[in-house]
Amino acid sequence: MSQKVSLIRGDGIGPEIVDATVRVLEALDAGLEWEEVRAGSAAFEDLGTPLPEETLLSIGRNQVALKGPLETPIGTGFRSINVAIRKHFDMYANVRPAKVLPGVETRFSDSGVDLVTVRENTEGAYAGIEHAIPPNRSAAETIILCTRWACERIVRYAFEYARRVGRQKITLVHKANILKETNGLFLEVGQSIAREYDDVEFEDLIVDNMCMQMVMRPERFDVIVTTNLFGDILSDLAAGLIGGLGLTPGANIGEEASMFEAVHGTAPDIAGKGIANPTALMRAAGMMLEHLDLTEEARRLDGALNAVLEEGKAVTGDLGGSATTEEFTDAVVAALG
Ligand code: NAD
C-alpha cells in the first residue's frame, strides 16, 4: 500500500528544491503518493490565506509532510507559518542531524562531526508569552515556560531516539546555574530520566561551555537535548560545522503528525535561477523515509547523495561548483543505481 505524504512546495527556492527532491524519491520507487497543498506567501497571494484549512486537514490525515521553505507574509496575523504548523500538530521534537559530508570542505572536515540536536519545540522562551509595558514600551517581558511534562517528553524522546539509531551518549544543555527554576527543572528531569537508561551515557553542560566545546571538540558530541532557545542557536552552530544551512535537514516530530524540511529559508537572492542546492531537503526526505520505516530507500538516497558530493563534479555554486539544481539532481538519480 502506498503512503500518502502532504507536499508543500513553498516560496522562493522552495518549488525548485521540492521538485528536485520529488524526482529523486520517484526514482527510488519508495511507494509514496503526493497530496500537494499550499502554504506561505504564494498561497496568500492566490488563496487569501498563508495557511489554508485544507493544508492542515491534509497533514492531519496523512500524518507526514514534506515542506519547502515558507515566507510569512506581514500583516496576516501569523508570526511564522512554520511555527503555526508545528504548534497546530504539537510537533514537540525538532531533530537536526549534523554530519560532515564527503567532499564538502569546511574547517571541521577532518573532525568526524556526527551529532544530532534534539530541541524542545513547544515551550521555553519561544512559547510566545510576552508583552510590552506602557507607557511607550518602557519595558518588555517574555516568560520562559517550562512544564515538567514537556521536559520529560523531550528528554525521553532523545533517549529513545539514541537507543533506536544506536547512538551512545546524550548531552543535556542548559543554563540551570542562572535560570534556576526553568532550566533547573529541565536538568532535574533529565538526570532523573537518565537513570532509566543505563545503556546510554549521560552528561550535562552549561550552554556557554557547550558553545566553546562544540567549536573546539565537536566530535565528542553524539545526541544533544536542549531547550527551544538553546536548540535554535546550537543547531545552527552545528550546521556551520558541517558546511552550512544548505546541507542541513530538520524533522519536526509529533504524535499527531511529523514534518520534514530543510533548515534554510526561501533564499530570495537566488530564487528562480535554478541554482539552489537541494541537498538539505533531500536529506530531510531521507529522514522521512526512515520515519516511515523505508530504511533501505533511506540508505540508498544517503549513499547517492554522498557519492555525488564526494565526486564534486555536479555540485551547486554554494559548494564551489557550477551545476544547476537540475544537473545535481540528474547526478543523484544516476547514482541511485
Ligand atoms: P535563507 O536561508 O533563505 O538564506 C541565507 C543565505 O543562504 C542566502 O544567501 C541564500 O542564498 C543561501 N541559501 C539558503 N539555502 C540555500 C540553498 N538551498 N542553496 C544555496 N544557497 C542557499 O535565510 P534568510 O535570507 O534569512 O531568509 C529568507 C526567508 O526565508 C525569510 O522570509 C525567512 O522568514 C524564511 N525562512 C523560512 C524557513 C522555513 O521555512 N523553515 C527557515 C528560515 C527562514
mmCIF file of C-alpha atoms and ligand atoms in Angstrom, residues 13 17 67-71 82 86 245-246 261-270 276-277 318, ligand 1:
data_model
loop_
_atom_site.group_PDB
_atom_site.id
_atom_site.type_symbol
_atom_site.label_atom_id
_atom_site.label_comp_id
_atom_site.label_asym_id
_atom_site.label_seq_id
_atom_site.Cartn_x
_atom_site.Cartn_y
_atom_site.Cartn_z
ATOM 1 C CA ILE A 13 13.631 28.360 -3.970
ATOM 2 C CA ILE A 17 14.246 22.083 -4.388
ATOM 3 C CA LYS A 67 7.798 21.016 3.110
ATOM 4 C CA GLY A 68 9.788 23.603 1.173
ATOM 5 C CA PRO A 69 10.755 26.835 2.987
ATOM 6 C CA LEU A 70 7.982 29.358 3.585
ATOM 7 C CA GLU A 71 7.876 33.117 3.718
ATOM 8 C CA ASN A 82 6.255 27.246 10.108
ATOM 9 C CA ARG A 86 4.376 22.897 14.285
ATOM 10 C CA LEU A 245 22.374 25.559 6.152
ATOM 11 C CA GLY A 246 22.212 24.376 2.526
ATOM 12 C CA GLU A 261 12.107 20.239 5.852
ATOM 13 C CA ALA A 262 15.410 21.913 5.059
ATOM 14 C CA VAL A 263 16.721 24.127 7.832
ATOM 15 C CA HIS A 264 17.378 27.043 5.457
ATOM 16 C CA GLY A 265 14.896 29.663 4.260
ATOM 17 C CA THR A 266 13.482 30.706 0.899
ATOM 18 C CA ALA A 267 16.796 32.197 -0.333
ATOM 19 C CA PRO A 268 15.130 35.086 -2.227
ATOM 20 C CA ASP A 269 18.507 36.172 -3.646
ATOM 21 C CA ILE A 270 18.771 33.042 -5.822
ATOM 22 C CA ALA A 276 19.716 26.235 -5.382
ATOM 23 C CA ASN A 277 21.300 23.303 -3.600
ATOM 24 C CA ASP A 318 27.284 27.286 -2.722
HETATM 25 P P1 NAD B 1 17.981 31.840 3.864
HETATM 26 O O1 NAD B 1 18.332 30.528 4.480
HETATM 27 O O2 NAD B 1 16.832 31.840 2.936
HETATM 28 O O3 NAD B 1 19.255 32.401 3.043
HETATM 29 C C1 NAD B 1 20.517 32.681 3.657
HETATM 30 C C2 NAD B 1 21.624 32.575 2.577
HETATM 31 O O4 NAD B 1 21.848 31.191 2.288
HETATM 32 C C3 NAD B 1 21.259 33.239 1.242
HETATM 33 O O5 NAD B 1 22.411 33.822 0.695
HETATM 34 C C4 NAD B 1 20.801 32.078 0.384
HETATM 35 O O6 NAD B 1 21.003 32.276 -0.998
HETATM 36 C C5 NAD B 1 21.656 30.929 0.915
HETATM 37 N N1 NAD B 1 20.951 29.631 0.783
HETATM 38 C C6 NAD B 1 19.948 29.174 1.577
HETATM 39 N N2 NAD B 1 19.530 27.966 1.163
HETATM 40 C C7 NAD B 1 20.277 27.658 0.077
HETATM 41 C C8 NAD B 1 20.306 26.556 -0.799
HETATM 42 N N3 NAD B 1 19.491 25.502 -0.638
HETATM 43 N N4 NAD B 1 21.195 26.562 -1.826
HETATM 44 C C9 NAD B 1 22.042 27.597 -1.988
HETATM 45 N N5 NAD B 1 22.078 28.683 -1.184
HETATM 46 C C10 NAD B 1 21.190 28.710 -0.159
HETATM 47 O O7 NAD B 1 17.774 32.880 5.052
HETATM 48 P P2 NAD B 1 17.097 34.324 5.065
HETATM 49 O O8 NAD B 1 17.532 35.096 3.862
HETATM 50 O O9 NAD B 1 17.367 34.843 6.416
HETATM 51 O O10 NAD B 1 15.516 34.046 4.973
HETATM 52 C C11 NAD B 1 14.755 34.225 3.788
HETATM 53 C C12 NAD B 1 13.287 33.891 4.064
HETATM 54 O O11 NAD B 1 13.148 32.527 4.445
HETATM 55 C C13 NAD B 1 12.639 34.725 5.180
HETATM 56 O O12 NAD B 1 11.349 35.088 4.761
HETATM 57 C C14 NAD B 1 12.570 33.757 6.353
HETATM 58 O O13 NAD B 1 11.499 34.040 7.223
HETATM 59 C C15 NAD B 1 12.327 32.440 5.634
HETATM 60 N N6 NAD B 1 12.756 31.227 6.407
HETATM 61 C C16 NAD B 1 11.968 30.131 6.309
HETATM 62 C C17 NAD B 1 12.354 28.953 6.956
HETATM 63 C C18 NAD B 1 11.486 27.734 6.830
HETATM 64 O O14 NAD B 1 10.546 27.729 6.044
HETATM 65 N N7 NAD B 1 11.748 26.659 7.586
HETATM 66 C C19 NAD B 1 13.551 28.906 7.673
HETATM 67 C C20 NAD B 1 14.357 30.059 7.725
HETATM 68 C C21 NAD B 1 13.946 31.217 7.075
#
